[in-house]
Amino acid sequence: MKNRKRIFATLLMLSAGPLAIAGTSTNTLGEKIARKGTGDVPACAICHGDHGEGNIKAGYPRLAGMNAEYLDQQMTLYAQDERKNRIMQEYAQKLSIAERRAVSDYYANQTAHSPHIDLKTLPPQAAKLLQVGAPNRGIPSCFSCHGDNGQGNKDGIAPIAGQSAIYFIHQMNAWRFNERPVTEGNPMAVIAKTLTLKEIALLAHALQ
Ligand code: HEC
Ligand code: HEC
């Protein structure tokens, strides 16, 4: 009996799989918020791009293909005024918990295009931080957590390749000035405070 239940559950998962990946058809609420907004909140696409690809020039981060839990967690932090950004705090507060979850799932299912970072073409200081870190100052290699090309990793650590330089610099400053909380086990505040301003600028441009 137990076995049969398990087989049935597996079949269900298999049949739900492709639909869940195609995403849009099974998540109409998330898609609606992303593309049309709600009565209170404008369409996310206005800033984050038609497919969540972000807007490099304006400094709006890409959301496509990011981990759903991460996106949802960040929306909650904005809603609770723990992560500071006037625009996003307002929107996150106006969305319900279910709406935030739906739109996070929607973006997680969008295809991401992470550019290839060619270390050979970068300033050596930036390439070294990405690949080796600065062990003498306790900074591990960025790629060791963010994926071997900065594309993010399967445990949900955010991508850093192809992200807007303006956004990158804002995040480093937010951690330096304690305006973005550090989730458990997250070394970013220490890293941001240890990097020099020059290194932050070099990395921002290397990764965009
Ligand atoms: C008017 C422009 C604008 C709109 C519309 C907008 N955002 Fe944002 N969003 C931003 C900016 C700017 C940031 C960066 C804020 C910061 O520095 O913390 C951001 C950051 C985020 C982040 C954090 C990303 C990360 O990598 O940590 C998430 C998640 C997010 N937005 C989701 C949404 C969702 C979902 C919607 C629609 C309900 C939306 N945004 C609508 C401008 C916008
Ligand atoms: C030990 C693992 C680890 C290392 C090493 C690391 N990071 Fe991170 N990083 C994280 C985690 C985890 C997050 C997600 C933050 C959160 O949950 O609030 C993050 C978030 C970020 C973000 C914000 C992404 C977004 O979408 O908002 C940037 C930018 C970033 N890291 C850059 C770097 C750079 C540059 C380096 C190298 C100097 C680096 N990280 C090294 C774990 C790491």
PDB file of C-alpha atoms and ligand atoms in Angstrom:
ATOM      1  CA  MET A   1       0.000   0.000   0.000  1.00  0.00           C
ATOM      2  CA  LYS A   2       2.762   2.347   1.062  1.00  0.00           C
ATOM      3  CA  ASN A   3       4.649   1.508  -2.099  1.00  0.00           C
ATOM      4  CA  ARG A   4       1.685   2.103  -4.319  1.00  0.00           C
ATOM      5  CA  LYS A   5       1.177   5.499  -2.717  1.00  0.00           C
ATOM      6  CA  ARG A   6       4.771   6.347  -3.341  1.00  0.00           C
ATOM      7  CA  ILE A   7       4.529   5.307  -7.003  1.00  0.00           C
ATOM      8  CA  PHE A   8       1.418   7.397  -7.412  1.00  0.00           C
ATOM      9  CA  ALA A   9       3.126  10.407  -5.801  1.00  0.00           C
ATOM     10  CA  THR A  10       6.096   9.973  -8.139  1.00  0.00           C
ATOM     11  CA  LEU A  11       3.819   9.813 -11.153  1.00  0.00           C
ATOM     12  CA  LEU A  12       2.086  12.957 -10.004  1.00  0.00           C
ATOM     13  CA  MET A  13       5.418  14.707  -9.621  1.00  0.00           C
ATOM     14  CA  LEU A  14       6.518  13.564 -13.055  1.00  0.00           C
ATOM     15  CA  SER A  15       3.369  14.774 -14.710  1.00  0.00           C
ATOM     16  CA  ALA A  16       3.477  18.088 -12.830  1.00  0.00           C
ATOM     17  CA  GLY A  17       7.174  18.587 -13.621  1.00  0.00           C
ATOM     18  CA  PRO A  18       7.105  19.953 -17.177  1.00  0.00           C
ATOM     19  CA  LEU A  19       4.093  22.135 -16.418  1.00  0.00           C
ATOM     20  CA  ALA A  20       5.751  23.580 -13.354  1.00  0.00           C
ATOM     21  CA  ILE A  21       8.854  24.379 -15.407  1.00  0.00           C
ATOM     22  CA  ALA A  22       6.844  26.038 -18.163  1.00  0.00           C
ATOM     23  CA  GLY A  23       5.534  28.041 -15.219  1.00  0.00           C
ATOM     24  CA  THR A  24       3.286  30.645 -16.721  1.00  0.00           C
ATOM     25  CA  SER A  25       0.295  28.392 -17.321  1.00  0.00           C
ATOM     26  CA  THR A  26       0.274  27.105 -13.736  1.00  0.00           C
ATOM     27  CA  ASN A  27       0.957  30.427 -12.028  1.00  0.00           C
ATOM     28  CA  THR A  28      -1.479  32.950 -13.385  1.00  0.00           C
ATOM     29  CA  LEU A  29      -1.467  35.073 -10.211  1.00  0.00           C
ATOM     30  CA  GLY A  30       2.315  35.472 -10.298  1.00  0.00           C
ATOM     31  CA  GLU A  31       2.282  36.265 -14.002  1.00  0.00           C
ATOM     32  CA  LYS A  32      -0.506  38.805 -13.587  1.00  0.00           C
ATOM     33  CA  ILE A  33       1.351  40.676 -10.829  1.00  0.00           C
ATOM     34  CA  ALA A  34       4.583  40.608 -12.842  1.00  0.00           C
ATOM     35  CA  ARG A  35       3.065  41.818 -16.106  1.00  0.00           C
ATOM     36  CA  LYS A  36       0.051  43.872 -15.068  1.00  0.00           C
ATOM     37  CA  GLY A  37       0.472  44.641 -11.390  1.00  0.00           C
ATOM     38  CA  THR A  38      -2.388  44.838  -8.901  1.00  0.00           C
ATOM     39  CA  GLY A  39      -4.692  47.761  -8.087  1.00  0.00           C
ATOM     40  CA  ASP A  40      -2.027  49.103  -5.687  1.00  0.00           C
ATOM     41  CA  VAL A  41       1.254  47.995  -7.189  1.00  0.00           C
ATOM     42  CA  PRO A  42       2.530  48.621 -10.738  1.00  0.00           C
ATOM     43  CA  ALA A  43       3.704  45.778 -12.965  1.00  0.00           C
ATOM     44  CA  CYS A  44       7.108  44.534 -11.833  1.00  0.00           C
ATOM     45  CA  ALA A  45       8.042  44.325 -15.536  1.00  0.00           C
ATOM     46  CA  ILE A  46       8.123  48.143 -15.803  1.00  0.00           C
ATOM     47  CA  CYS A  47      11.384  48.136 -13.880  1.00  0.00           C
ATOM     48  CA  HIS A  48      12.561  44.530 -13.823  1.00  0.00           C
ATOM     49  CA  GLY A  49      12.031  43.944 -17.575  1.00  0.00           C
ATOM     50  CA  ASP A  50       9.484  41.976 -19.595  1.00  0.00           C
ATOM     51  CA  HIS A  51      10.996  38.654 -18.576  1.00  0.00           C
ATOM     52  CA  GLY A  52      12.636  39.662 -15.302  1.00  0.00           C
ATOM     53  CA  GLU A  53      15.958  40.303 -17.047  1.00  0.00           C
ATOM     54  CA  GLY A  54      16.491  43.561 -15.108  1.00  0.00           C
ATOM     55  CA  ASN A  55      17.618  46.939 -16.387  1.00  0.00           C
ATOM     56  CA  ILE A  56      21.361  47.392 -16.233  1.00  0.00           C
ATOM     57  CA  LYS A  57      21.391  51.147 -16.918  1.00  0.00           C
ATOM     58  CA  ALA A  58      18.709  52.015 -14.399  1.00  0.00           C
ATOM     59  CA  GLY A  59      20.115  49.712 -11.716  1.00  0.00           C
ATOM     60  CA  TYR A  60      17.079  47.419 -11.466  1.00  0.00           C
ATOM     61  CA  PRO A  61      18.193  43.900 -10.606  1.00  0.00           C
ATOM     62  CA  ARG A  62      17.366  40.891 -12.702  1.00  0.00           C
ATOM     63  CA  LEU A  63      14.975  38.443 -11.042  1.00  0.00           C
ATOM     64  CA  ALA A  64      14.670  35.758 -13.736  1.00  0.00           C
ATOM     65  CA  GLY A  65      15.851  32.313 -12.776  1.00  0.00           C
ATOM     66  CA  MET A  66      16.665  33.281  -9.201  1.00  0.00           C
ATOM     67  CA  ASN A  67      15.758  30.982  -6.359  1.00  0.00           C
ATOM     68  CA  ALA A  68      12.095  31.376  -5.344  1.00  0.00           C
ATOM     69  CA  GLU A  69      12.864  31.164  -1.614  1.00  0.00           C
ATOM     70  CA  TYR A  70      15.499  33.870  -1.941  1.00  0.00           C
ATOM     71  CA  LEU A  71      13.156  36.214  -3.831  1.00  0.00           C
ATOM     72  CA  ASP A  72      10.343  35.599  -1.376  1.00  0.00           C
ATOM     73  CA  GLN A  73      12.665  36.128   1.583  1.00  0.00           C
ATOM     74  CA  GLN A  74      13.899  39.451   0.177  1.00  0.00           C
ATOM     75  CA  MET A  75      10.312  40.626  -0.432  1.00  0.00           C
ATOM     76  CA  THR A  76       9.499  39.770   3.188  1.00  0.00           C
ATOM     77  CA  LEU A  77      12.531  41.718   4.407  1.00  0.00           C
ATOM     78  CA  TYR A  78      11.362  44.773   2.419  1.00  0.00           C
ATOM     79  CA  ALA A  79       7.824  44.325   3.767  1.00  0.00           C
ATOM     80  CA  GLN A  80       9.167  44.281   7.327  1.00  0.00           C
ATOM     81  CA  ASP A  81      11.319  47.393   6.698  1.00  0.00           C
ATOM     82  CA  GLU A  82      14.428  45.352   7.410  1.00  0.00           C
ATOM     83  CA  ARG A  83      15.895  45.722   3.925  1.00  0.00           C
ATOM     84  CA  LYS A  84      15.706  49.382   2.999  1.00  0.00           C
ATOM     85  CA  ASN A  85      14.545  50.599  -0.365  1.00  0.00           C
ATOM     86  CA  ARG A  86      11.664  53.012  -0.485  1.00  0.00           C
ATOM     87  CA  ILE A  87      10.152  51.669  -3.704  1.00  0.00           C
ATOM     88  CA  MET A  88      10.386  47.998  -2.841  1.00  0.00           C
ATOM     89  CA  GLN A  89       9.339  48.450   0.813  1.00  0.00           C
ATOM     90  CA  GLU A  90       6.122  50.091  -0.365  1.00  0.00           C
ATOM     91  CA  TYR A  91       5.301  47.451  -2.985  1.00  0.00           C
ATOM     92  CA  ALA A  92       6.155  44.520  -0.743  1.00  0.00           C
ATOM     93  CA  GLN A  93       3.913  45.920   1.988  1.00  0.00           C
ATOM     94  CA  LYS A  94       1.003  46.311  -0.415  1.00  0.00           C
ATOM     95  CA  LEU A  95       1.216  42.726  -1.669  1.00  0.00           C
ATOM     96  CA  SER A  96      -0.214  39.887   0.408  1.00  0.00           C
ATOM     97  CA  ILE A  97       2.020  37.032   1.535  1.00  0.00           C
ATOM     98  CA  ALA A  98       0.374  34.798  -1.113  1.00  0.00           C
ATOM     99  CA  GLU A  99       0.943  37.400  -3.841  1.00  0.00           C
ATOM    100  CA  ARG A 100       4.620  37.765  -2.911  1.00  0.00           C
ATOM    101  CA  ARG A 101       5.015  34.008  -3.002  1.00  0.00           C
ATOM    102  CA  ALA A 102       3.260  33.698  -6.388  1.00  0.00           C
ATOM    103  CA  VAL A 103       5.344  36.408  -8.035  1.00  0.00           C
ATOM    104  CA  SER A 104       8.569  34.952  -6.570  1.00  0.00           C
ATOM    105  CA  ASP A 105       7.666  31.543  -8.030  1.00  0.00           C
ATOM    106  CA  TYR A 106       6.860  33.161 -11.353  1.00  0.00           C
ATOM    107  CA  TYR A 107      10.265  34.854 -11.651  1.00  0.00           C
ATOM    108  CA  ALA A 108      12.120  31.768 -10.437  1.00  0.00           C
ATOM    109  CA  ASN A 109      10.631  29.923 -13.416  1.00  0.00           C
ATOM    110  CA  GLN A 110      11.689  32.482 -16.015  1.00  0.00           C
ATOM    111  CA  THR A 111      14.755  31.658 -18.083  1.00  0.00           C
ATOM    112  CA  ALA A 112      17.907  33.418 -16.977  1.00  0.00           C
ATOM    113  CA  HIS A 113      20.722  34.456 -19.287  1.00  0.00           C
ATOM    114  CA  SER A 114      23.883  34.610 -17.255  1.00  0.00           C
ATOM    115  CA  PRO A 115      26.727  36.036 -19.337  1.00  0.00           C
ATOM    116  CA  HIS A 116      30.093  34.289 -19.417  1.00  0.00           C
ATOM    117  CA  ILE A 117      32.650  36.184 -17.342  1.00  0.00           C
ATOM    118  CA  ASP A 118      35.996  35.972 -19.113  1.00  0.00           C
ATOM    119  CA  LEU A 119      38.514  36.358 -16.295  1.00  0.00           C
ATOM    120  CA  LYS A 120      41.387  36.937 -18.747  1.00  0.00           C
ATOM    121  CA  THR A 121      39.873  40.203 -19.976  1.00  0.00           C
ATOM    122  CA  LEU A 122      39.310  41.635 -16.464  1.00  0.00           C
ATOM    123  CA  PRO A 123      41.575  43.816 -14.336  1.00  0.00           C
ATOM    124  CA  PRO A 124      43.735  41.239 -12.468  1.00  0.00           C
ATOM    125  CA  GLN A 125      42.598  42.533  -9.070  1.00  0.00           C
ATOM    126  CA  ALA A 126      38.944  41.815  -9.930  1.00  0.00           C
ATOM    127  CA  ALA A 127      39.691  38.435 -11.523  1.00  0.00           C
ATOM    128  CA  LYS A 128      41.638  37.387  -8.432  1.00  0.00           C
ATOM    129  CA  LEU A 129      38.843  38.306  -6.018  1.00  0.00           C
ATOM    130  CA  LEU A 130      36.322  36.397  -8.111  1.00  0.00           C
ATOM    131  CA  GLN A 131      38.422  33.269  -8.488  1.00  0.00           C
ATOM    132  CA  VAL A 132      40.723  33.158  -5.453  1.00  0.00           C
ATOM    133  CA  GLY A 133      39.437  35.801  -3.048  1.00  0.00           C
ATOM    134  CA  ALA A 134      41.844  37.560  -0.692  1.00  0.00           C
ATOM    135  CA  PRO A 135      42.775  34.836   1.832  1.00  0.00           C
ATOM    136  CA  ASN A 136      45.069  37.183   3.786  1.00  0.00           C
ATOM    137  CA  ARG A 137      42.006  39.359   4.562  1.00  0.00           C
ATOM    138  CA  GLY A 138      39.605  36.471   5.102  1.00  0.00           C
ATOM    139  CA  ILE A 139      37.689  37.008   1.834  1.00  0.00           C
ATOM    140  CA  PRO A 140      36.862  33.713   0.115  1.00  0.00           C
ATOM    141  CA  SER A 141      36.535  33.560  -3.660  1.00  0.00           C
ATOM    142  CA  CYS A 142      33.207  35.010  -4.852  1.00  0.00           C
ATOM    143  CA  PHE A 143      32.777  32.166  -7.329  1.00  0.00           C
ATOM    144  CA  SER A 144      33.167  29.564  -4.565  1.00  0.00           C
ATOM    145  CA  CYS A 145      29.660  30.521  -3.388  1.00  0.00           C
ATOM    146  CA  HIS A 146      28.088  32.270  -6.375  1.00  0.00           C
ATOM    147  CA  GLY A 147      28.846  29.518  -8.928  1.00  0.00           C
ATOM    148  CA  ASP A 148      32.003  28.961 -10.938  1.00  0.00           C
ATOM    149  CA  ASN A 149      31.033  31.738 -13.351  1.00  0.00           C
ATOM    150  CA  GLY A 150      28.950  33.882 -10.999  1.00  0.00           C
ATOM    151  CA  GLN A 151      25.720  32.366 -12.343  1.00  0.00           C
ATOM    152  CA  GLY A 152      24.391  31.521  -8.876  1.00  0.00           C
ATOM    153  CA  ASN A 153      24.297  28.034  -7.409  1.00  0.00           C
ATOM    154  CA  LYS A 154      21.669  25.390  -6.989  1.00  0.00           C
ATOM    155  CA  ASP A 155      21.385  25.989  -3.236  1.00  0.00           C
ATOM    156  CA  GLY A 156      19.846  29.350  -4.063  1.00  0.00           C
ATOM    157  CA  ILE A 157      22.811  31.683  -3.675  1.00  0.00           C
ATOM    158  CA  ALA A 158      22.036  34.626  -5.957  1.00  0.00           C
ATOM    159  CA  PRO A 159      23.783  35.121  -9.302  1.00  0.00           C
ATOM    160  CA  ILE A 160      26.251  38.004  -9.485  1.00  0.00           C
ATOM    161  CA  ALA A 161      27.144  37.784 -13.202  1.00  0.00           C
ATOM    162  CA  GLY A 162      25.100  40.024 -15.471  1.00  0.00           C
ATOM    163  CA  GLN A 163      23.767  42.113 -12.615  1.00  0.00           C
ATOM    164  CA  SER A 164      23.682  45.903 -12.910  1.00  0.00           C
ATOM    165  CA  ALA A 165      26.820  47.680 -11.620  1.00  0.00           C
ATOM    166  CA  ILE A 166      24.671  50.361  -9.992  1.00  0.00           C
ATOM    167  CA  TYR A 167      22.670  47.701  -8.198  1.00  0.00           C
ATOM    168  CA  PHE A 168      25.887  45.926  -7.146  1.00  0.00           C
ATOM    169  CA  ILE A 169      27.331  49.095  -5.634  1.00  0.00           C
ATOM    170  CA  HIS A 170      24.049  49.842  -3.843  1.00  0.00           C
ATOM    171  CA  GLN A 171      24.070  46.411  -2.238  1.00  0.00           C
ATOM    172  CA  MET A 172      27.682  46.708  -1.081  1.00  0.00           C
ATOM    173  CA  ASN A 173      26.880  50.092   0.428  1.00  0.00           C
ATOM    174  CA  ALA A 174      23.717  48.750   2.029  1.00  0.00           C
ATOM    175  CA  TRP A 175      25.788  46.103   3.790  1.00  0.00           C
ATOM    176  CA  ARG A 176      28.531  48.568   4.697  1.00  0.00           C
ATOM    177  CA  PHE A 177      26.002  50.877   6.337  1.00  0.00           C
ATOM    178  CA  ASN A 178      23.837  48.110   7.843  1.00  0.00           C
ATOM    179  CA  GLU A 179      20.827  48.827   5.638  1.00  0.00           C
ATOM    180  CA  ARG A 180      20.508  45.301   4.318  1.00  0.00           C
ATOM    181  CA  PRO A 181      20.153  42.542   6.887  1.00  0.00           C
ATOM    182  CA  VAL A 182      22.447  39.601   6.926  1.00  0.00           C
ATOM    183  CA  THR A 183      20.544  36.363   6.727  1.00  0.00           C
ATOM    184  CA  GLU A 184      21.918  33.486   8.776  1.00  0.00           C
ATOM    185  CA  GLY A 185      25.368  32.354   7.734  1.00  0.00           C
ATOM    186  CA  ASN A 186      25.601  35.075   5.101  1.00  0.00           C
ATOM    187  CA  PRO A 187      29.095  36.583   4.985  1.00  0.00           C
ATOM    188  CA  MET A 188      28.219  39.508   2.705  1.00  0.00           C
ATOM    189  CA  ALA A 189      28.239  42.279   5.319  1.00  0.00           C
ATOM    190  CA  VAL A 190      31.734  41.298   6.453  1.00  0.00           C
ATOM    191  CA  ILE A 191      32.897  40.956   2.844  1.00  0.00           C
ATOM    192  CA  ALA A 192      31.438  44.342   1.846  1.00  0.00           C
ATOM    193  CA  LYS A 193      33.115  46.016   4.816  1.00  0.00           C
ATOM    194  CA  THR A 194      36.454  44.382   4.041  1.00  0.00           C
ATOM    195  CA  LEU A 195      36.625  45.185   0.317  1.00  0.00           C
ATOM    196  CA  THR A 196      38.102  48.568  -0.550  1.00  0.00           C
ATOM    197  CA  LEU A 197      35.977  51.062  -2.503  1.00  0.00           C
ATOM    198  CA  LYS A 198      38.240  50.560  -5.475  1.00  0.00           C
ATOM    199  CA  GLU A 199      37.698  46.807  -5.361  1.00  0.00           C
ATOM    200  CA  ILE A 200      33.935  47.311  -5.152  1.00  0.00           C
ATOM    201  CA  ALA A 201      34.003  49.517  -8.242  1.00  0.00           C
ATOM    202  CA  LEU A 202      36.220  47.078 -10.165  1.00  0.00           C
ATOM    203  CA  LEU A 203      33.996  44.121  -9.282  1.00  0.00           C
ATOM    204  CA  ALA A 204      30.804  46.021 -10.159  1.00  0.00           C
ATOM    205  CA  HIS A 205      32.073  46.701 -13.673  1.00  0.00           C
ATOM    206  CA  ALA A 206      33.646  43.275 -14.103  1.00  0.00           C
ATOM    207  CA  LEU A 207      30.332  41.562 -13.379  1.00  0.00           C
ATOM    208  CA  GLN A 208      27.877  43.769 -15.311  1.00  0.00           C
TER     209      GLN A 208
HETATM  210  C1  HEC B   1       9.704  51.431 -10.007  1.00  0.00           C
HETATM  211  C2  HEC B   1      10.656  50.354 -10.204  1.00  0.00           C
HETATM  212  C3  HEC B   1      10.360  49.004  -9.584  1.00  0.00           C
HETATM  213  C4  HEC B   1       9.211  48.236  -9.671  1.00  0.00           C
HETATM  214  C5  HEC B   1       7.904  48.582 -10.391  1.00  0.00           C
HETATM  215  C6  HEC B   1       9.485  47.006  -8.966  1.00  0.00           C
HETATM  216  N1  HEC B   1      10.767  47.009  -8.479  1.00  0.00           N
HETATM  217 FE1  HEC B   1      11.684  45.467  -7.479  1.00  0.00          FE
HETATM  218  N2  HEC B   1      13.372  46.593  -7.283  1.00  0.00           N
HETATM  219  C7  HEC B   1      13.526  47.894  -7.731  1.00  0.00           C
HETATM  220  C8  HEC B   1      14.804  48.404  -7.255  1.00  0.00           C
HETATM  221  C9  HEC B   1      15.361  49.794  -7.497  1.00  0.00           C
HETATM  222  C10 HEC B   1      15.420  47.354  -6.537  1.00  0.00           C
HETATM  223  C11 HEC B   1      16.771  47.390  -5.783  1.00  0.00           C
HETATM  224  C12 HEC B   1      16.470  47.810  -4.364  1.00  0.00           C
HETATM  225  C13 HEC B   1      17.617  47.673  -3.401  1.00  0.00           C
HETATM  226  O1  HEC B   1      18.687  48.236  -3.649  1.00  0.00           O
HETATM  227  O2  HEC B   1      17.435  46.958  -2.384  1.00  0.00           O
HETATM  228  C14 HEC B   1      14.501  46.234  -6.578  1.00  0.00           C
HETATM  229  C15 HEC B   1      14.759  45.007  -5.961  1.00  0.00           C
HETATM  230  C16 HEC B   1      13.905  43.920  -5.982  1.00  0.00           C
HETATM  231  C17 HEC B   1      14.193  42.625  -5.412  1.00  0.00           C
HETATM  232  C18 HEC B   1      15.491  42.190  -4.735  1.00  0.00           C
HETATM  233  C19 HEC B   1      16.344  41.454  -5.750  1.00  0.00           C
HETATM  234  C20 HEC B   1      17.609  40.833  -5.214  1.00  0.00           C
HETATM  235  O3  HEC B   1      18.401  40.335  -6.035  1.00  0.00           O
HETATM  236  O4  HEC B   1      17.825  40.801  -3.993  1.00  0.00           O
HETATM  237  C21 HEC B   1      13.082  41.845  -5.620  1.00  0.00           C
HETATM  238  C22 HEC B   1      12.899  40.410  -5.193  1.00  0.00           C
HETATM  239  C23 HEC B   1      12.114  42.653  -6.328  1.00  0.00           C
HETATM  240  N3  HEC B   1      12.639  43.911  -6.535  1.00  0.00           N
HETATM  241  C24 HEC B   1      10.854  42.206  -6.733  1.00  0.00           C
HETATM  242  C25 HEC B   1       9.886  43.021  -7.348  1.00  0.00           C
HETATM  243  C26 HEC B   1       8.547  42.567  -7.649  1.00  0.00           C
HETATM  244  C27 HEC B   1       8.028  41.179  -7.390  1.00  0.00           C
HETATM  245  C28 HEC B   1       7.888  43.639  -8.218  1.00  0.00           C
HETATM  246  C29 HEC B   1       6.448  43.741  -8.658  1.00  0.00           C
HETATM  247  C30 HEC B   1       5.447  43.456  -7.630  1.00  0.00           C
HETATM  248  C31 HEC B   1       8.842  44.753  -8.267  1.00  0.00           C
HETATM  249  N4  HEC B   1      10.034  44.336  -7.722  1.00  0.00           N
HETATM  250  C32 HEC B   1       8.561  45.984  -8.798  1.00  0.00           C
HETATM  251  C33 HEC B   1      12.620  48.597  -8.506  1.00  0.00           C
HETATM  252  C34 HEC B   1      11.339  48.208  -8.823  1.00  0.00           C
HETATM  253  C1  HEC B   2      30.538  32.036   1.690  1.00  0.00           C
HETATM  254  C2  HEC B   2      29.658  32.296   0.574  1.00  0.00           C
HETATM  255  C3  HEC B   2      29.776  33.637  -0.161  1.00  0.00           C
HETATM  256  C4  HEC B   2      30.916  34.233  -0.658  1.00  0.00           C
HETATM  257  C5  HEC B   2      32.340  33.756  -0.554  1.00  0.00           C
HETATM  258  C6  HEC B   2      30.461  35.418  -1.346  1.00  0.00           C
HETATM  259  N1  HEC B   2      29.101  35.540  -1.268  1.00  0.00           N
HETATM  260 FE1  HEC B   2      27.969  37.025  -2.066  1.00  0.00          FE
HETATM  261  N2  HEC B   2      26.286  36.217  -1.238  1.00  0.00           N
HETATM  262  C7  HEC B   2      26.250  35.066  -0.496  1.00  0.00           C
HETATM  263  C8  HEC B   2      24.883  34.826  -0.042  1.00  0.00           C
HETATM  264  C9  HEC B   2      24.416  33.667   0.823  1.00  0.00           C
HETATM  265  C10 HEC B   2      24.104  35.881  -0.578  1.00  0.00           C
HETATM  266  C11 HEC B   2      22.590  36.102  -0.401  1.00  0.00           C
HETATM  267  C12 HEC B   2      22.373  37.167   0.605  1.00  0.00           C
HETATM  268  C13 HEC B   2      21.149  37.032   1.463  1.00  0.00           C
HETATM  269  O1  HEC B   2      20.654  35.922   1.653  1.00  0.00           O
HETATM  270  O2  HEC B   2      20.726  38.062   1.996  1.00  0.00           O
HETATM  271  C14 HEC B   2      25.013  36.734  -1.322  1.00  0.00           C
HETATM  272  C15 HEC B   2      24.623  37.886  -1.995  1.00  0.00           C
HETATM  273  C16 HEC B   2      25.454  38.650  -2.779  1.00  0.00           C
HETATM  274  C17 HEC B   2      25.038  39.782  -3.573  1.00  0.00           C
HETATM  275  C18 HEC B   2      23.625  40.320  -3.695  1.00  0.00           C
HETATM  276  C19 HEC B   2      22.875  39.610  -4.792  1.00  0.00           C
HETATM  277  C20 HEC B   2      21.498  40.199  -5.010  1.00  0.00           C
HETATM  278  O3  HEC B   2      20.822  39.723  -5.938  1.00  0.00           O
HETATM  279  O4  HEC B   2      21.079  41.086  -4.280  1.00  0.00           O
HETATM  280  C21 HEC B   2      26.156  40.284  -4.187  1.00  0.00           C
HETATM  281  C22 HEC B   2      26.199  41.465  -5.119  1.00  0.00           C
HETATM  282  C23 HEC B   2      27.271  39.454  -3.780  1.00  0.00           C
HETATM  283  N3  HEC B   2      26.816  38.479  -2.919  1.00  0.00           N
HETATM  284  C24 HEC B   2      28.577  39.641  -4.210  1.00  0.00           C
HETATM  285  C25 HEC B   2      29.671  38.889  -3.786  1.00  0.00           C
HETATM  286  C26 HEC B   2      31.048  39.167  -4.155  1.00  0.00           C
HETATM  287  C27 HEC B   2      31.479  40.269  -5.082  1.00  0.00           C
HETATM  288  C28 HEC B   2      31.824  38.236  -3.519  1.00  0.00           C
HETATM  289  C29 HEC B   2      33.324  38.098  -3.528  1.00  0.00           C
HETATM  290  C30 HEC B   2      34.109  39.244  -3.105  1.00  0.00           C
HETATM  291  C31 HEC B   2      30.920  37.373  -2.765  1.00  0.00           C
HETATM  292  N4  HEC B   2      29.630  37.800  -2.948  1.00  0.00           N
HETATM  293  C32 HEC B   2      31.313  36.284  -1.995  1.00  0.00           C
HETATM  294  C33 HEC B   2      27.316  34.224  -0.220  1.00  0.00           C
HETATM  295  C34 HEC B   2      28.635  34.475  -0.547  1.00  0.00           C
END
